Amino acid sequence: MLKLRNIDKYPSNMINDLFKGNHKAAELRLQRNIKESSYYTAISAMDNLRLEIETLRSLLTWLRTELKNT
């Protein structure tokens, strides 16, 4: 695809049409999409863990305060 765009100077909107029947290009697009999805899933999992840590930290602070007040 890069060869078509950079060397052969095909317009970028035509490149996808040229590669629609290409099995290798379809497989590469599939792998790219899977990896992109995995990346965003990992970021979401990290955010969830960060929230869980903050929740536990708040709970520990509250319990420490309650323990001191008894």
PDB file of N, CA and C in Angstrom:
ATOM      1  N   MET A   1       0.824  -1.191   0.000  1.00  0.00           N
ATOM      2  CA  MET A   1       0.000   0.000   0.000  1.00  0.00           C
ATOM      3  C   MET A   1       0.864   1.249   0.000  1.00  0.00           C
ATOM      4  N   LEU A   2       1.923   1.242   0.825  1.00  0.00           N
ATOM      5  CA  LEU A   2       2.797   2.410   0.857  1.00  0.00           C
ATOM      6  C   LEU A   2       3.492   2.613  -0.477  1.00  0.00           C
ATOM      7  N   LYS A   3       3.842   1.499  -1.143  1.00  0.00           N
ATOM      8  CA  LYS A   3       4.490   1.607  -2.447  1.00  0.00           C
ATOM      9  C   LYS A   3       3.555   2.297  -3.432  1.00  0.00           C
ATOM     10  N   LEU A   4       2.302   1.914  -3.420  1.00  0.00           N
ATOM     11  CA  LEU A   4       1.343   2.538  -4.329  1.00  0.00           C
ATOM     12  C   LEU A   4       1.187   4.021  -4.043  1.00  0.00           C
ATOM     13  N   ARG A   5       1.172   4.370  -2.767  1.00  0.00           N
ATOM     14  CA  ARG A   5       0.950   5.767  -2.413  1.00  0.00           C
ATOM     15  C   ARG A   5       2.186   6.614  -2.652  1.00  0.00           C
ATOM     16  N   ASN A   6       3.361   6.131  -2.221  1.00  0.00           N
ATOM     17  CA  ASN A   6       4.560   6.955  -2.266  1.00  0.00           C
ATOM     18  C   ASN A   6       5.293   6.891  -3.599  1.00  0.00           C
ATOM     19  N   ILE A   7       5.446   5.707  -4.155  1.00  0.00           N
ATOM     20  CA  ILE A   7       6.255   5.566  -5.363  1.00  0.00           C
ATOM     21  C   ILE A   7       5.406   5.737  -6.622  1.00  0.00           C
ATOM     22  N   ASP A   8       4.286   5.030  -6.672  1.00  0.00           N
ATOM     23  CA  ASP A   8       3.462   5.071  -7.881  1.00  0.00           C
ATOM     24  C   ASP A   8       2.511   6.260  -7.913  1.00  0.00           C
ATOM     25  N   LYS A   9       2.419   6.994  -6.817  1.00  0.00           N
ATOM     26  CA  LYS A   9       1.624   8.227  -6.721  1.00  0.00           C
ATOM     27  C   LYS A   9       0.130   8.023  -7.017  1.00  0.00           C
ATOM     28  N   TYR A  10      -0.419   6.904  -6.529  1.00  0.00           N
ATOM     29  CA  TYR A  10      -1.863   6.709  -6.618  1.00  0.00           C
ATOM     30  C   TYR A  10      -2.530   7.584  -5.568  1.00  0.00           C
ATOM     31  N   PRO A  11      -3.723   8.112  -5.857  1.00  0.00           N
ATOM     32  CA  PRO A  11      -4.448   8.867  -4.826  1.00  0.00           C
ATOM     33  C   PRO A  11      -4.806   7.948  -3.658  1.00  0.00           C
ATOM     34  N   SER A  12      -4.752   8.486  -2.471  1.00  0.00           N
ATOM     35  CA  SER A  12      -4.967   7.652  -1.283  1.00  0.00           C
ATOM     36  C   SER A  12      -6.374   7.066  -1.218  1.00  0.00           C
ATOM     37  N   ASN A  13      -7.356   7.729  -1.803  1.00  0.00           N
ATOM     38  CA  ASN A  13      -8.711   7.180  -1.752  1.00  0.00           C
ATOM     39  C   ASN A  13      -8.902   6.023  -2.733  1.00  0.00           C
ATOM     40  N   MET A  14      -7.990   5.831  -3.684  1.00  0.00           N
ATOM     41  CA  MET A  14      -8.079   4.704  -4.617  1.00  0.00           C
ATOM     42  C   MET A  14      -7.361   3.467  -4.101  1.00  0.00           C
ATOM     43  N   ILE A  15      -6.448   3.632  -3.173  1.00  0.00           N
ATOM     44  CA  ILE A  15      -5.619   2.517  -2.722  1.00  0.00           C
ATOM     45  C   ILE A  15      -6.469   1.419  -2.093  1.00  0.00           C
ATOM     46  N   ASN A  16      -7.428   1.790  -1.251  1.00  0.00           N
ATOM     47  CA  ASN A  16      -8.289   0.770  -0.632  1.00  0.00           C
ATOM     48  C   ASN A  16      -9.077  -0.005  -1.683  1.00  0.00           C
ATOM     49  N   ASP A  17      -9.540   0.687  -2.743  1.00  0.00           N
ATOM     50  CA  ASP A  17     -10.270   0.001  -3.807  1.00  0.00           C
ATOM     51  C   ASP A  17      -9.371  -0.986  -4.540  1.00  0.00           C
ATOM     52  N   LEU A  18      -8.111  -0.638  -4.724  1.00  0.00           N
ATOM     53  CA  LEU A  18      -7.178  -1.529  -5.410  1.00  0.00           C
ATOM     54  C   LEU A  18      -6.881  -2.771  -4.578  1.00  0.00           C
ATOM     55  N   PHE A  19      -6.906  -2.646  -3.255  1.00  0.00           N
ATOM     56  CA  PHE A  19      -6.542  -3.751  -2.379  1.00  0.00           C
ATOM     57  C   PHE A  19      -7.727  -4.577  -1.896  1.00  0.00           C
ATOM     58  N   LYS A  20      -8.938  -4.247  -2.297  1.00  0.00           N
ATOM     59  CA  LYS A  20     -10.107  -4.966  -1.781  1.00  0.00           C
ATOM     60  C   LYS A  20     -10.057  -6.456  -2.079  1.00  0.00           C
ATOM     61  N   GLY A  21      -9.570  -6.851  -3.232  1.00  0.00           N
ATOM     62  CA  GLY A  21      -9.523  -8.262  -3.583  1.00  0.00           C
ATOM     63  C   GLY A  21      -8.257  -8.962  -3.125  1.00  0.00           C
ATOM     64  N   ASN A  22      -7.340  -8.246  -2.516  1.00  0.00           N
ATOM     65  CA  ASN A  22      -6.049  -8.811  -2.112  1.00  0.00           C
ATOM     66  C   ASN A  22      -6.187  -9.494  -0.754  1.00  0.00           C
ATOM     67  N   HIS A  23      -6.022 -10.822  -0.738  1.00  0.00           N
ATOM     68  CA  HIS A  23      -6.183 -11.599   0.498  1.00  0.00           C
ATOM     69  C   HIS A  23      -5.126 -11.219   1.536  1.00  0.00           C
ATOM     70  N   LYS A  24      -3.891 -11.016   1.107  1.00  0.00           N
ATOM     71  CA  LYS A  24      -2.807 -10.671   2.042  1.00  0.00           C
ATOM     72  C   LYS A  24      -3.091  -9.324   2.713  1.00  0.00           C
ATOM     73  N   ALA A  25      -3.554  -8.354   1.933  1.00  0.00           N
ATOM     74  CA  ALA A  25      -3.875  -7.039   2.489  1.00  0.00           C
ATOM     75  C   ALA A  25      -5.042  -7.139   3.466  1.00  0.00           C
ATOM     76  N   ALA A  26      -6.026  -7.968   3.143  1.00  0.00           N
ATOM     77  CA  ALA A  26      -7.169  -8.148   4.047  1.00  0.00           C
ATOM     78  C   ALA A  26      -6.712  -8.762   5.365  1.00  0.00           C
ATOM     79  N   GLU A  27      -5.815  -9.736   5.285  1.00  0.00           N
ATOM     80  CA  GLU A  27      -5.285 -10.367   6.504  1.00  0.00           C
ATOM     81  C   GLU A  27      -4.501  -9.358   7.343  1.00  0.00           C
ATOM     82  N   LEU A  28      -3.715  -8.516   6.683  1.00  0.00           N
ATOM     83  CA  LEU A  28      -2.951  -7.491   7.407  1.00  0.00           C
ATOM     84  C   LEU A  28      -3.879  -6.477   8.068  1.00  0.00           C
ATOM     85  N   ARG A  29      -4.950  -6.082   7.368  1.00  0.00           N
ATOM     86  CA  ARG A  29      -5.920  -5.154   7.968  1.00  0.00           C
ATOM     87  C   ARG A  29      -6.598  -5.787   9.173  1.00  0.00           C
ATOM     88  N   LEU A  30      -6.932  -7.075   9.064  1.00  0.00           N
ATOM     89  CA  LEU A  30      -7.551  -7.783  10.183  1.00  0.00           C
ATOM     90  C   LEU A  30      -6.614  -7.805  11.385  1.00  0.00           C
ATOM     91  N   GLN A  31      -5.349  -8.141  11.161  1.00  0.00           N
ATOM     92  CA  GLN A  31      -4.374  -8.171  12.254  1.00  0.00           C
ATOM     93  C   GLN A  31      -4.200  -6.785  12.873  1.00  0.00           C
ATOM     94  N   ARG A  32      -4.184  -5.749  12.032  1.00  0.00           N
ATOM     95  CA  ARG A  32      -4.078  -4.379  12.541  1.00  0.00           C
ATOM     96  C   ARG A  32      -5.268  -4.042  13.427  1.00  0.00           C
ATOM     97  N   ASN A  33      -6.464  -4.392  12.977  1.00  0.00           N
ATOM     98  CA  ASN A  33      -7.669  -4.092  13.750  1.00  0.00           C
ATOM     99  C   ASN A  33      -7.708  -4.862  15.064  1.00  0.00           C
ATOM    100  N   ILE A  34      -7.252  -6.112  15.044  1.00  0.00           N
ATOM    101  CA  ILE A  34      -7.206  -6.909  16.273  1.00  0.00           C
ATOM    102  C   ILE A  34      -6.237  -6.287  17.265  1.00  0.00           C
ATOM    103  N   LYS A  35      -5.069  -5.874  16.791  1.00  0.00           N
ATOM    104  CA  LYS A  35      -4.075  -5.275  17.685  1.00  0.00           C
ATOM    105  C   LYS A  35      -4.539  -3.929  18.220  1.00  0.00           C
ATOM    106  N   GLU A  36      -5.227  -3.165  17.384  1.00  0.00           N
ATOM    107  CA  GLU A  36      -5.759  -1.884  17.844  1.00  0.00           C
ATOM    108  C   GLU A  36      -6.812  -2.103  18.931  1.00  0.00           C
ATOM    109  N   SER A  37      -7.663  -3.083  18.727  1.00  0.00           N
ATOM    110  CA  SER A  37      -8.687  -3.406  19.720  1.00  0.00           C
ATOM    111  C   SER A  37      -8.053  -3.886  21.023  1.00  0.00           C
ATOM    112  N   SER A  38      -7.023  -4.719  20.918  1.00  0.00           N
ATOM    113  CA  SER A  38      -6.319  -5.204  22.115  1.00  0.00           C
ATOM    114  C   SER A  38      -5.675  -4.050  22.873  1.00  0.00           C
ATOM    115  N   TYR A  39      -5.126  -3.099  22.140  1.00  0.00           N
ATOM    116  CA  TYR A  39      -4.494  -1.930  22.753  1.00  0.00           C
ATOM    117  C   TYR A  39      -5.510  -1.139  23.576  1.00  0.00           C
ATOM    118  N   TYR A  40      -6.669  -0.844  22.976  1.00  0.00           N
ATOM    119  CA  TYR A  40      -7.673  -0.065  23.692  1.00  0.00           C
ATOM    120  C   TYR A  40      -8.290  -0.860  24.843  1.00  0.00           C
ATOM    121  N   THR A  41      -8.372  -2.168  24.703  1.00  0.00           N
ATOM    122  CA  THR A  41      -8.855  -3.012  25.793  1.00  0.00           C
ATOM    123  C   THR A  41      -7.883  -2.965  26.969  1.00  0.00           C
ATOM    124  N   ALA A  42      -6.582  -3.000  26.679  1.00  0.00           N
ATOM    125  CA  ALA A  42      -5.573  -2.928  27.743  1.00  0.00           C
ATOM    126  C   ALA A  42      -5.617  -1.578  28.444  1.00  0.00           C
ATOM    127  N   ILE A  43      -5.800  -0.506  27.697  1.00  0.00           N
ATOM    128  CA  ILE A  43      -5.902   0.825  28.308  1.00  0.00           C
ATOM    129  C   ILE A  43      -7.126   0.893  29.218  1.00  0.00           C
ATOM    130  N   SER A  44      -8.240   0.333  28.764  1.00  0.00           N
ATOM    131  CA  SER A  44      -9.453   0.316  29.575  1.00  0.00           C
ATOM    132  C   SER A  44      -9.252  -0.504  30.846  1.00  0.00           C
ATOM    133  N   ALA A  45      -8.565  -1.633  30.730  1.00  0.00           N
ATOM    134  CA  ALA A  45      -8.285  -2.463  31.908  1.00  0.00           C
ATOM    135  C   ALA A  45      -7.405  -1.712  32.895  1.00  0.00           C
ATOM    136  N   MET A  46      -6.420  -0.970  32.394  1.00  0.00           N
ATOM    137  CA  MET A  46      -5.562  -0.173  33.286  1.00  0.00           C
ATOM    138  C   MET A  46      -6.371   0.889  34.010  1.00  0.00           C
ATOM    139  N   ASP A  47      -7.276   1.549  33.298  1.00  0.00           N
ATOM    140  CA  ASP A  47      -8.119   2.559  33.937  1.00  0.00           C
ATOM    141  C   ASP A  47      -8.998   1.938  35.017  1.00  0.00           C
ATOM    142  N   ASN A  48      -9.534   0.756  34.743  1.00  0.00           N
ATOM    143  CA  ASN A  48     -10.356   0.072  35.749  1.00  0.00           C
ATOM    144  C   ASN A  48      -9.539  -0.293  36.980  1.00  0.00           C
ATOM    145  N   LEU A  49      -8.313  -0.776  36.772  1.00  0.00           N
ATOM    146  CA  LEU A  49      -7.445  -1.093  37.913  1.00  0.00           C
ATOM    147  C   LEU A  49      -7.091   0.162  38.702  1.00  0.00           C
ATOM    148  N   ARG A  50      -6.857   1.252  37.993  1.00  0.00           N
ATOM    149  CA  ARG A  50      -6.545   2.515  38.665  1.00  0.00           C
ATOM    150  C   ARG A  50      -7.715   2.953  39.548  1.00  0.00           C
ATOM    151  N   LEU A  51      -8.931   2.818  39.030  1.00  0.00           N
ATOM    152  CA  LEU A  51     -10.109   3.167  39.830  1.00  0.00           C
ATOM    153  C   LEU A  51     -10.272   2.242  41.029  1.00  0.00           C
ATOM    154  N   GLU A  52      -9.992   0.966  40.833  1.00  0.00           N
ATOM    155  CA  GLU A  52     -10.081   0.016  41.940  1.00  0.00           C
ATOM    156  C   GLU A  52      -9.065   0.354  43.026  1.00  0.00           C
ATOM    157  N   ILE A  53      -7.861   0.720  42.632  1.00  0.00           N
ATOM    158  CA  ILE A  53      -6.828   1.110  43.604  1.00  0.00           C
ATOM    159  C   ILE A  53      -7.262   2.347  44.371  1.00  0.00           C
ATOM    160  N   GLU A  54      -7.806   3.337  43.666  1.00  0.00           N
ATOM    161  CA  GLU A  54      -8.270   4.552  44.336  1.00  0.00           C
ATOM    162  C   GLU A  54      -9.406   4.249  45.310  1.00  0.00           C
ATOM    163  N   THR A  55     -10.298   3.349  44.932  1.00  0.00           N
ATOM    164  CA  THR A  55     -11.397   2.964  45.818  1.00  0.00           C
ATOM    165  C   THR A  55     -10.868   2.292  47.079  1.00  0.00           C
ATOM    166  N   LEU A  56      -9.933   1.365  46.911  1.00  0.00           N
ATOM    167  CA  LEU A  56      -9.347   0.684  48.072  1.00  0.00           C
ATOM    168  C   LEU A  56      -8.567   1.656  48.950  1.00  0.00           C
ATOM    169  N   ARG A  57      -7.883   2.606  48.330  1.00  0.00           N
ATOM    170  CA  ARG A  57      -7.141   3.609  49.096  1.00  0.00           C
ATOM    171  C   ARG A  57      -8.101   4.461  49.928  1.00  0.00           C
ATOM    172  N   SER A  58      -9.224   4.841  49.329  1.00  0.00           N
ATOM    173  CA  SER A  58     -10.219   5.621  50.068  1.00  0.00           C
ATOM    174  C   SER A  58     -10.811   4.809  51.215  1.00  0.00           C
ATOM    175  N   LEU A  59     -11.076   3.533  50.958  1.00  0.00           N
ATOM    176  CA  LEU A  59     -11.605   2.668  52.007  1.00  0.00           C
ATOM    177  C   LEU A  59     -10.615   2.528  53.155  1.00  0.00           C
ATOM    178  N   LEU A  60      -9.333   2.361  52.840  1.00  0.00           N
ATOM    179  CA  LEU A  60      -8.312   2.271  53.890  1.00  0.00           C
ATOM    180  C   LEU A  60      -8.227   3.554  54.711  1.00  0.00           C
ATOM    181  N   THR A  61      -8.308   4.682  54.044  1.00  0.00           N
ATOM    182  CA  THR A  61      -8.278   5.963  54.758  1.00  0.00           C
ATOM    183  C   THR A  61      -9.478   6.082  55.689  1.00  0.00           C
ATOM    184  N   TRP A  62     -10.649   5.713  55.203  1.00  0.00           N
ATOM    185  CA  TRP A  62     -11.849   5.781  56.026  1.00  0.00           C
ATOM    186  C   TRP A  62     -11.741   4.833  57.219  1.00  0.00           C
ATOM    187  N   LEU A  63     -11.259   3.601  56.991  1.00  0.00           N
ATOM    188  CA  LEU A  63     -11.114   2.640  58.084  1.00  0.00           C
ATOM    189  C   LEU A  63     -10.091   3.115  59.113  1.00  0.00           C
ATOM    190  N   ARG A  64      -9.014   3.721  58.655  1.00  0.00           N
ATOM    191  CA  ARG A  64      -7.999   4.237  59.578  1.00  0.00           C
ATOM    192  C   ARG A  64      -8.595   5.333  60.457  1.00  0.00           C
ATOM    193  N   THR A  65      -9.398   6.203  59.860  1.00  0.00           N
ATOM    194  CA  THR A  65     -10.049   7.273  60.616  1.00  0.00           C
ATOM    195  C   THR A  65     -11.042   6.697  61.619  1.00  0.00           C
ATOM    196  N   GLU A  66     -11.809   5.726  61.209  1.00  0.00           N
ATOM    197  CA  GLU A  66     -12.775   5.090  62.099  1.00  0.00           C
ATOM    198  C   GLU A  66     -12.077   4.385  63.260  1.00  0.00           C
ATOM    199  N   LEU A  67     -10.956   3.757  62.985  1.00  0.00           N
ATOM    200  CA  LEU A  67     -10.215   3.048  64.028  1.00  0.00           C
ATOM    201  C   LEU A  67      -9.659   4.028  65.058  1.00  0.00           C
ATOM    202  N   LYS A  68      -9.190   5.179  64.598  1.00  0.00           N
ATOM    203  CA  LYS A  68      -8.654   6.180  65.526  1.00  0.00           C
ATOM    204  C   LYS A  68      -9.759   6.785  66.387  1.00  0.00           C
ATOM    205  N   ASN A  69     -10.967   6.856  65.863  1.00  0.00           N
ATOM    206  CA  ASN A  69     -12.074   7.467  66.596  1.00  0.00           C
ATOM    207  C   ASN A  69     -12.718   6.527  67.605  1.00  0.00           C
ATOM    208  N   THR A  70     -12.372   5.266  67.606  1.00  0.00           N
ATOM    209  CA  THR A  70     -13.003   4.345  68.556  1.00  0.00           C
ATOM    210  C   THR A  70     -12.220   4.235  69.835  1.00  0.00           C
TER     211      THR A  70
END
